[in-house]
Short mmCIF file of C-alpha atoms and ligand atoms in Angstrom, two decimals:
data_model
loop_
_atom_site.label_atom_id
_atom_site.label_comp_id
_atom_site.label_asym_id
_atom_site.label_seq_id
_atom_site.Cartn_x
_atom_site.Cartn_y
_atom_site.Cartn_z
CA MET E 1071 -101.57 -0.54 16.39
CA ASP E 1072 -100.07 1.98 18.85
CA THR E 1073 -98.43 4.05 16.13
CA LEU E 1074 -101.80 4.62 14.44
CA GLN E 1075 -103.94 7.75 14.70
CA PRO E 1076 -107.25 7.29 16.63
CA ILE E 1077 -109.10 7.98 13.36
CA GLU E 1078 -107.20 5.11 11.68
CA LYS E 1079 -108.07 2.73 14.52
CA GLU E 1080 -111.71 3.68 14.13
CA SER E 1081 -111.50 3.16 10.36
CA ILE E 1082 -109.94 -0.29 10.88
CA ARG E 1083 -112.80 -1.24 13.22
CA ASN E 1084 -115.41 0.09 10.75
CA ALA E 1085 -113.80 -1.64 7.78
CA SER E 1086 -113.66 -4.91 9.71
CA GLU E 1087 -117.35 -4.70 10.64
CA LEU E 1088 -118.31 -3.88 7.09
CA LEU E 1089 -116.35 -6.88 5.80
CA PHE E 1090 -117.63 -9.21 8.55
CA ASN E 1091 -121.25 -8.31 7.77
CA SER E 1092 -120.84 -8.50 3.98
CA LYS E 1093 -122.43 -11.17 1.81
CA TYR E 1094 -120.07 -11.02 -1.16
CA ALA E 1095 -116.92 -9.07 -0.39
CA ILE E 1096 -114.08 -8.99 -2.92
CA VAL E 1097 -110.60 -7.46 -3.02
CA LEU E 1098 -108.99 -5.42 -5.80
CA THR E 1099 -105.21 -5.09 -5.59
CA GLY E 1100 -102.50 -3.18 -7.41
CA ALA E 1101 -98.73 -2.86 -7.40
CA GLY E 1102 -98.75 -1.15 -3.96
CA ILE E 1103 -99.46 -4.44 -2.19
CA SER E 1104 -96.18 -5.87 -3.52
CA THR E 1105 -93.77 -2.96 -2.89
CA GLU E 1106 -92.94 -4.37 0.58
CA SER E 1107 -91.93 -7.58 -1.24
CA GLY E 1108 -89.33 -5.60 -3.18
CA ILE E 1109 -91.22 -5.13 -6.46
CA PRO E 1110 -91.38 -1.41 -7.28
CA ASP E 1111 -94.75 0.08 -8.28
CA PHE E 1112 -95.09 2.63 -11.07
CA ARG E 1113 -95.38 5.65 -8.76
CA GLY E 1114 -92.50 8.13 -8.67
CA GLU E 1115 -90.82 6.12 -11.39
CA SER E 1116 -87.83 5.51 -9.18
CA GLY E 1117 -85.15 2.86 -9.64
CA ILE E 1118 -85.83 0.48 -12.45
CA TRP E 1119 -88.81 2.41 -13.87
CA LYS E 1120 -86.71 5.54 -14.18
CA LYS E 1121 -84.45 3.58 -16.51
CA TYR E 1122 -87.33 1.84 -18.31
CA LYS E 1123 -90.32 4.19 -18.48
CA PRO E 1124 -93.26 1.75 -18.17
CA LYS E 1125 -95.55 3.59 -20.60
CA ILE E 1126 -92.85 3.43 -23.26
CA TYR E 1127 -91.10 0.10 -22.59
CA GLY E 1128 -94.29 -1.59 -21.40
CA SER E 1129 -96.44 -0.81 -24.44
CA ILE E 1130 -97.40 -3.29 -27.13
CA GLN E 1131 -96.35 -0.77 -29.78
CA SER E 1132 -92.75 -0.66 -28.56
CA PHE E 1133 -92.74 -4.44 -28.06
CA LEU E 1134 -93.71 -4.96 -31.69
CA LYS E 1135 -91.23 -2.36 -32.89
CA ASP E 1136 -88.28 -3.92 -31.07
CA PRO E 1137 -89.01 -7.10 -29.05
CA SER E 1138 -85.35 -7.54 -28.11
CA LYS E 1139 -85.37 -4.21 -26.26
CA PHE E 1140 -88.37 -5.39 -24.23
CA TRP E 1141 -86.71 -8.74 -23.49
CA LYS E 1142 -83.52 -7.05 -22.24
CA MET E 1143 -85.62 -5.12 -19.72
CA ALA E 1144 -87.54 -8.32 -18.84
CA GLU E 1145 -84.28 -10.18 -18.17
CA GLU E 1146 -83.21 -7.44 -15.79
CA ILE E 1147 -86.52 -7.38 -13.89
CA ALA E 1148 -87.18 -11.13 -13.93
CA PRO E 1149 -85.06 -12.15 -10.89
CA THR E 1150 -86.85 -9.57 -8.69
CA LEU E 1151 -90.25 -10.85 -9.84
CA PHE E 1152 -89.45 -14.56 -9.67
CA ASN E 1153 -87.70 -14.42 -6.28
CA ALA E 1154 -90.18 -12.15 -4.49
CA GLU E 1155 -91.98 -13.52 -1.45
CA PRO E 1156 -95.42 -12.49 -0.15
CA ASN E 1157 -95.52 -9.89 2.64
CA PRO E 1158 -97.96 -9.50 5.58
CA GLY E 1159 -100.44 -7.70 3.29
CA HIS E 1160 -100.69 -10.73 0.98
CA TYR E 1161 -100.97 -13.13 3.93
CA ALA E 1162 -103.75 -11.01 5.44
CA ILE E 1163 -105.73 -11.27 2.20
CA ALA E 1164 -105.13 -15.05 2.18
CA ASP E 1165 -106.56 -15.15 5.73
CA LEU E 1166 -109.62 -13.20 4.58
CA GLU E 1167 -110.29 -15.90 1.98
CA LYS E 1168 -109.70 -18.73 4.48
CA LEU E 1169 -112.12 -17.04 6.90
CA ASN E 1170 -114.65 -16.96 4.03
CA ILE E 1171 -114.92 -13.17 4.38
CA ILE E 1172 -113.86 -12.48 0.80
CA LYS E 1173 -115.03 -14.51 -2.17
CA ALA E 1174 -112.43 -13.50 -4.78
CA ILE E 1175 -109.49 -11.27 -5.61
CA ILE E 1176 -109.07 -9.22 -8.74
CA THR E 1177 -105.43 -8.26 -9.14
CA GLN E 1178 -103.57 -6.06 -11.58
CA ASN E 1179 -100.33 -7.64 -10.44
CA ILE E 1180 -98.48 -10.17 -12.51
CA ASP E 1181 -96.24 -11.44 -9.69
CA GLU E 1182 -98.39 -14.36 -8.44
CA LEU E 1183 -97.76 -13.34 -4.82
CA HIS E 1184 -101.42 -13.78 -3.88
CA GLN E 1185 -101.27 -17.42 -4.93
CA LYS E 1186 -97.91 -17.85 -3.17
CA ALA E 1187 -99.56 -16.49 0.00
CA GLY E 1188 -102.35 -19.08 -0.26
CA ASN E 1189 -105.20 -17.38 -2.11
CA VAL E 1190 -107.14 -19.63 -4.48
CA ILE E 1191 -109.72 -17.50 -6.27
CA VAL E 1192 -107.55 -14.93 -8.04
CA TYR E 1193 -108.47 -13.19 -11.30
CA GLU E 1194 -105.29 -11.84 -12.87
CA VAL E 1195 -106.66 -9.16 -15.17
CA HIS E 1196 -103.17 -8.25 -16.44
CA GLY E 1197 -102.00 -11.84 -16.84
CA ASN E 1198 -98.93 -13.29 -15.13
CA ILE E 1199 -95.26 -14.05 -15.65
CA ASN E 1200 -95.59 -17.80 -15.88
CA ARG E 1201 -96.68 -18.24 -19.49
CA PHE E 1202 -95.35 -16.99 -22.82
CA THR E 1203 -97.22 -16.84 -26.10
CA CYS E 1204 -96.02 -16.88 -29.70
CA LEU E 1205 -97.18 -13.79 -31.55
CA GLY E 1206 -97.31 -15.78 -34.80
CA CYS E 1207 -99.12 -19.08 -34.18
CA ARG E 1208 -100.28 -18.50 -30.53
CA ALA E 1209 -98.30 -21.52 -29.25
CA SER E 1210 -98.00 -21.34 -25.49
CA TYR E 1211 -94.85 -21.97 -23.41
CA THR E 1212 -94.37 -22.44 -19.67
CA LYS E 1213 -91.76 -20.52 -17.71
CA GLU E 1214 -89.60 -23.65 -17.46
CA GLN E 1215 -89.75 -24.24 -21.22
CA LEU E 1216 -88.79 -20.64 -21.84
CA LEU E 1217 -85.88 -20.65 -19.39
CA ARG E 1218 -84.49 -23.81 -20.99
CA LYS E 1219 -84.83 -22.23 -24.40
CA LEU E 1220 -83.06 -19.01 -23.36
CA LYS E 1221 -80.20 -21.03 -21.85
CA LYS E 1222 -79.79 -23.16 -24.95
CA GLU E 1223 -80.27 -20.60 -27.72
CA LYS E 1224 -79.12 -17.37 -26.00
CA ASN E 1225 -81.30 -15.45 -28.41
CA LEU E 1226 -83.35 -12.31 -27.72
CA PRO E 1227 -86.22 -12.18 -28.41
CA PRO E 1228 -86.75 -15.92 -27.97
CA GLY E 1229 -88.38 -17.32 -31.13
CA CYS E 1230 -91.21 -19.87 -31.44
CA ASN E 1231 -90.16 -23.52 -32.02
CA TYR E 1232 -92.87 -23.91 -34.67
CA CYS E 1233 -93.01 -20.66 -36.63
CA GLY E 1234 -90.03 -18.58 -35.45
CA ALA E 1235 -92.10 -15.53 -34.47
CA PRO E 1236 -91.11 -13.72 -31.22
CA LEU E 1237 -92.51 -14.92 -27.89
CA LYS E 1238 -94.18 -12.50 -25.51
CA PRO E 1239 -94.88 -12.92 -21.78
CA SER E 1240 -98.63 -13.41 -21.18
CA VAL E 1241 -98.92 -10.06 -19.45
CA VAL E 1242 -101.15 -7.24 -20.63
CA LEU E 1243 -99.04 -4.39 -21.96
CA PHE E 1244 -100.17 -0.76 -22.29
CA GLY E 1245 -102.27 -0.62 -25.46
CA GLU E 1246 -103.52 -4.23 -25.17
CA SER E 1247 -106.98 -5.27 -24.03
CA LEU E 1248 -107.63 -7.50 -21.03
CA PRO E 1249 -108.06 -11.25 -21.51
CA ASN E 1250 -111.79 -11.86 -22.14
CA PHE E 1251 -112.53 -14.29 -19.33
CA GLU E 1252 -110.87 -12.14 -16.65
CA LYS E 1253 -112.41 -8.99 -18.09
CA TYR E 1254 -116.02 -10.22 -17.96
CA MET E 1255 -115.56 -12.13 -14.71
CA SER E 1256 -114.14 -9.09 -12.94
CA ILE E 1257 -117.00 -6.87 -14.12
CA ASP E 1258 -119.49 -9.52 -13.06
CA ILE E 1259 -118.14 -9.93 -9.54
CA ALA E 1260 -117.60 -6.18 -9.12
CA LYS E 1261 -121.34 -5.71 -9.82
CA LYS E 1262 -122.24 -8.55 -7.46
CA SER E 1263 -120.07 -7.43 -4.55
CA ASP E 1264 -121.60 -5.53 -1.65
CA VAL E 1265 -118.13 -4.59 -0.37
CA MET E 1266 -114.97 -4.09 -2.42
CA LEU E 1267 -111.71 -3.68 -0.53
CA ILE E 1268 -109.17 -1.87 -2.72
CA ALA E 1269 -105.54 -2.26 -1.60
CA GLY E 1270 -102.40 -0.68 -3.06
CA SER E 1271 -103.71 0.73 -6.31
CA SER E 1272 -103.42 4.29 -7.59
CA LEU E 1273 -106.64 3.59 -9.57
CA THR E 1274 -105.19 5.29 -12.62
CA VAL E 1275 -104.75 2.40 -15.06
CA THR E 1276 -107.78 1.80 -17.28
CA PRO E 1277 -110.00 -0.18 -17.51
CA VAL E 1278 -109.36 -1.68 -14.05
CA CYS E 1279 -109.73 1.70 -12.32
CA ASP E 1280 -113.40 1.67 -13.42
CA LEU E 1281 -114.24 -1.65 -11.72
CA PRO E 1282 -115.19 -0.05 -8.37
CA LEU E 1283 -117.77 2.05 -10.26
CA TYR E 1284 -119.73 -1.16 -11.01
CA THR E 1285 -119.82 -1.96 -7.29
CA LEU E 1286 -120.89 1.59 -6.40
CA SER E 1287 -123.57 1.77 -9.08
CA GLU E 1288 -125.18 -1.44 -7.76
CA GLY E 1289 -125.28 -0.02 -4.22
CA GLY E 1290 -122.10 -1.72 -2.94
CA LYS E 1291 -119.53 0.00 -0.74
CA ILE E 1292 -115.81 0.45 -1.21
CA ILE E 1293 -112.96 0.52 1.30
CA ILE E 1294 -109.61 1.95 0.14
CA VAL E 1295 -106.25 1.17 1.75
CA ASN E 1296 -103.53 3.07 -0.10
CA ASP E 1297 -100.69 5.33 1.02
CA GLU E 1298 -101.78 8.19 -1.25
CA PRO E 1299 -105.19 9.58 -2.26
CA THR E 1300 -107.12 8.22 -5.25
CA TYR E 1301 -109.89 9.63 -7.44
CA LEU E 1302 -112.47 7.49 -5.62
CA ASP E 1303 -111.69 8.58 -2.04
CA GLU E 1304 -114.75 10.84 -1.95
CA ARG E 1305 -117.06 8.00 -2.88
CA ALA E 1306 -115.50 5.44 -0.54
CA GLU E 1307 -117.14 4.38 2.72
CA ILE E 1308 -113.72 4.16 4.39
CA VAL E 1309 -110.28 5.41 3.29
CA ILE E 1310 -107.10 4.51 5.16
CA ASN E 1311 -103.98 6.29 3.85
CA ASN E 1312 -101.37 3.94 5.23
CA LYS E 1313 -99.32 0.87 4.26
CA THR E 1314 -101.19 -2.26 3.20
CA GLU E 1315 -98.70 -4.46 5.08
CA THR E 1316 -99.57 -2.59 8.29
CA ILE E 1317 -103.32 -2.14 7.92
CA LEU E 1318 -104.52 -5.42 6.35
CA PRO E 1319 -103.18 -7.68 9.14
CA LEU E 1320 -104.88 -5.37 11.69
CA ILE E 1321 -108.17 -5.73 9.81
CA VAL E 1322 -107.84 -9.53 9.97
CA GLU E 1323 -107.11 -9.37 13.71
CA GLU E 1324 -110.15 -7.17 14.24
CA ILE E 1325 -112.40 -9.46 12.18
CA LYS E 1326 -111.28 -12.44 14.27
CA LYS E 1327 -112.24 -10.49 17.42
CA ILE E 1328 -115.64 -9.57 15.98
CA LYS E 1329 -116.17 -13.20 14.96
CA ALA E 1330 -115.32 -14.44 18.46
CA GLU E 1331 -117.66 -11.85 20.03
CA HIS E 1332 -120.38 -12.89 17.61
CA GLU E 1333 -119.91 -16.60 18.34
CA SER E 1334 -119.93 -16.13 22.10
CA LYS E 1335 -123.19 -14.14 21.81
CA THR E 1336 -124.89 -16.77 19.66
CA HIS E 1337 -123.80 -19.57 22.05
CA ASN E 1338 -125.16 -17.84 25.16
N1 LIG F 342 -96.16 -6.30 -8.56
C1 LIG F 342 -96.58 -6.25 -9.82
O1 LIG F 342 -97.03 -7.24 -10.39
C2 LIG F 342 -96.53 -4.92 -10.54
C3 LIG F 342 -95.52 -3.98 -10.26
C4 LIG F 342 -95.51 -2.77 -10.98
C5 LIG F 342 -96.51 -2.51 -11.89
N2 LIG F 342 -97.48 -3.43 -12.12
C6 LIG F 342 -98.53 -3.12 -13.11
O2 LIG F 342 -98.57 -1.73 -13.24
C7 LIG F 342 -99.87 -1.14 -13.29
C8 LIG F 342 -99.93 -0.09 -12.21
O3 LIG F 342 -101.19 0.16 -11.63
P1 LIG F 342 -101.44 -0.07 -10.07
O4 LIG F 342 -102.60 0.73 -9.64
O5 LIG F 342 -101.39 -1.52 -9.80
O6 LIG F 342 -100.13 0.49 -9.41
P2 LIG F 342 -99.57 1.95 -9.33
O7 LIG F 342 -98.09 1.79 -9.34
O8 LIG F 342 -100.20 2.87 -10.29
O9 LIG F 342 -100.06 2.38 -7.87
C9 LIG F 342 -99.64 1.77 -6.70
C10 LIG F 342 -100.26 2.56 -5.53
O10 LIG F 342 -99.89 1.93 -4.32
C11 LIG F 342 -99.38 2.89 -3.41
N3 LIG F 342 -98.45 2.15 -2.57
C12 LIG F 342 -97.18 1.76 -2.84
N4 LIG F 342 -96.69 1.00 -1.85
C13 LIG F 342 -97.70 0.92 -0.91
C14 LIG F 342 -97.80 0.27 0.34
N5 LIG F 342 -96.81 -0.46 0.84
N6 LIG F 342 -98.97 0.39 1.02
C15 LIG F 342 -100.00 1.13 0.53
N7 LIG F 342 -99.94 1.76 -0.66
C16 LIG F 342 -98.80 1.65 -1.37
C17 LIG F 342 -98.76 3.97 -4.27
O11 LIG F 342 -98.68 5.19 -3.60
C18 LIG F 342 -99.74 4.00 -5.45
O12 LIG F 342 -100.83 4.86 -5.19
C19 LIG F 342 -100.78 -2.28 -13.13
O13 LIG F 342 -101.25 -2.53 -14.40
C20 LIG F 342 -99.93 -3.48 -12.68
O14 LIG F 342 -100.29 -4.60 -13.44
C21 LIG F 342 -97.50 -4.62 -11.47
ZN1 LIG F 343 -95.31 -19.77 -33.32
#
């Protein structure tokens, strides 16, 4: 806390009060929450994304053109994704759910780190890395089934047991639409929420970057924690340009203090 600017300390206090007094707060996260866990975001296109430009390699068009190229990239990235552990930012969000401050998380991440940290109500609008679908007959495979298959057949792209068509991870690629349930659910809860806490997203990937607009248009407020500015900073109640792994645990600490103050007042 001591390395923070006074303005940041004030923003943490204000954000905590806003969340504590909310009726239906939700969280929207992006790749920035997982960078501390060793998974690079798409900003700066450093490291792995310099080699595999996400908009090119991660599009459905290039997948369909050459699935084996996509799978070679996936094999290289998979260990980082599968072995990543949650960081203090994820654990803080898990605490917010346990404290019943937030009612749900909408995440663009596919890494399952929110669930690993202990969150239960998580809408994964871009899918996750634990299921694989056949592009021919829609047969579905678990991660374990796929790993066994890759070991046995050593074939890229892995082909469906039933129809032979290529398998694709159940993640939303550029050019694909969101899964229906998650799409409508996230719009619904964004409209319903009186406070949306946005953490670690550049708010540049459509259609997720429009979700906060539903909250704003229904009179809700947004709080942004991100280490660079976003297009919604001007419309946000509070903006904290700092690391999620630093700020979110401080917000939880502050909420616990407010809660204790509140409880001691109501008991006296
Ligand atoms: N972990 C993952 O699952 C993962 C990783 C890379 C990309 N993606 C996918 O890529 C798309 C990218 O959109 P996006 O908005 O999620 O990410 P993004 O890469 O566009 O933006 C991430 C934002 O977080 C900020 N940031 C990075 N580290 C931070 C930190 N420690 N604290 C605070 N801010 C930090 C960056 O400056 C950037 O503004 C999404 O569709 C997502 O599904 C997911
Ligand atoms: Zn099939």
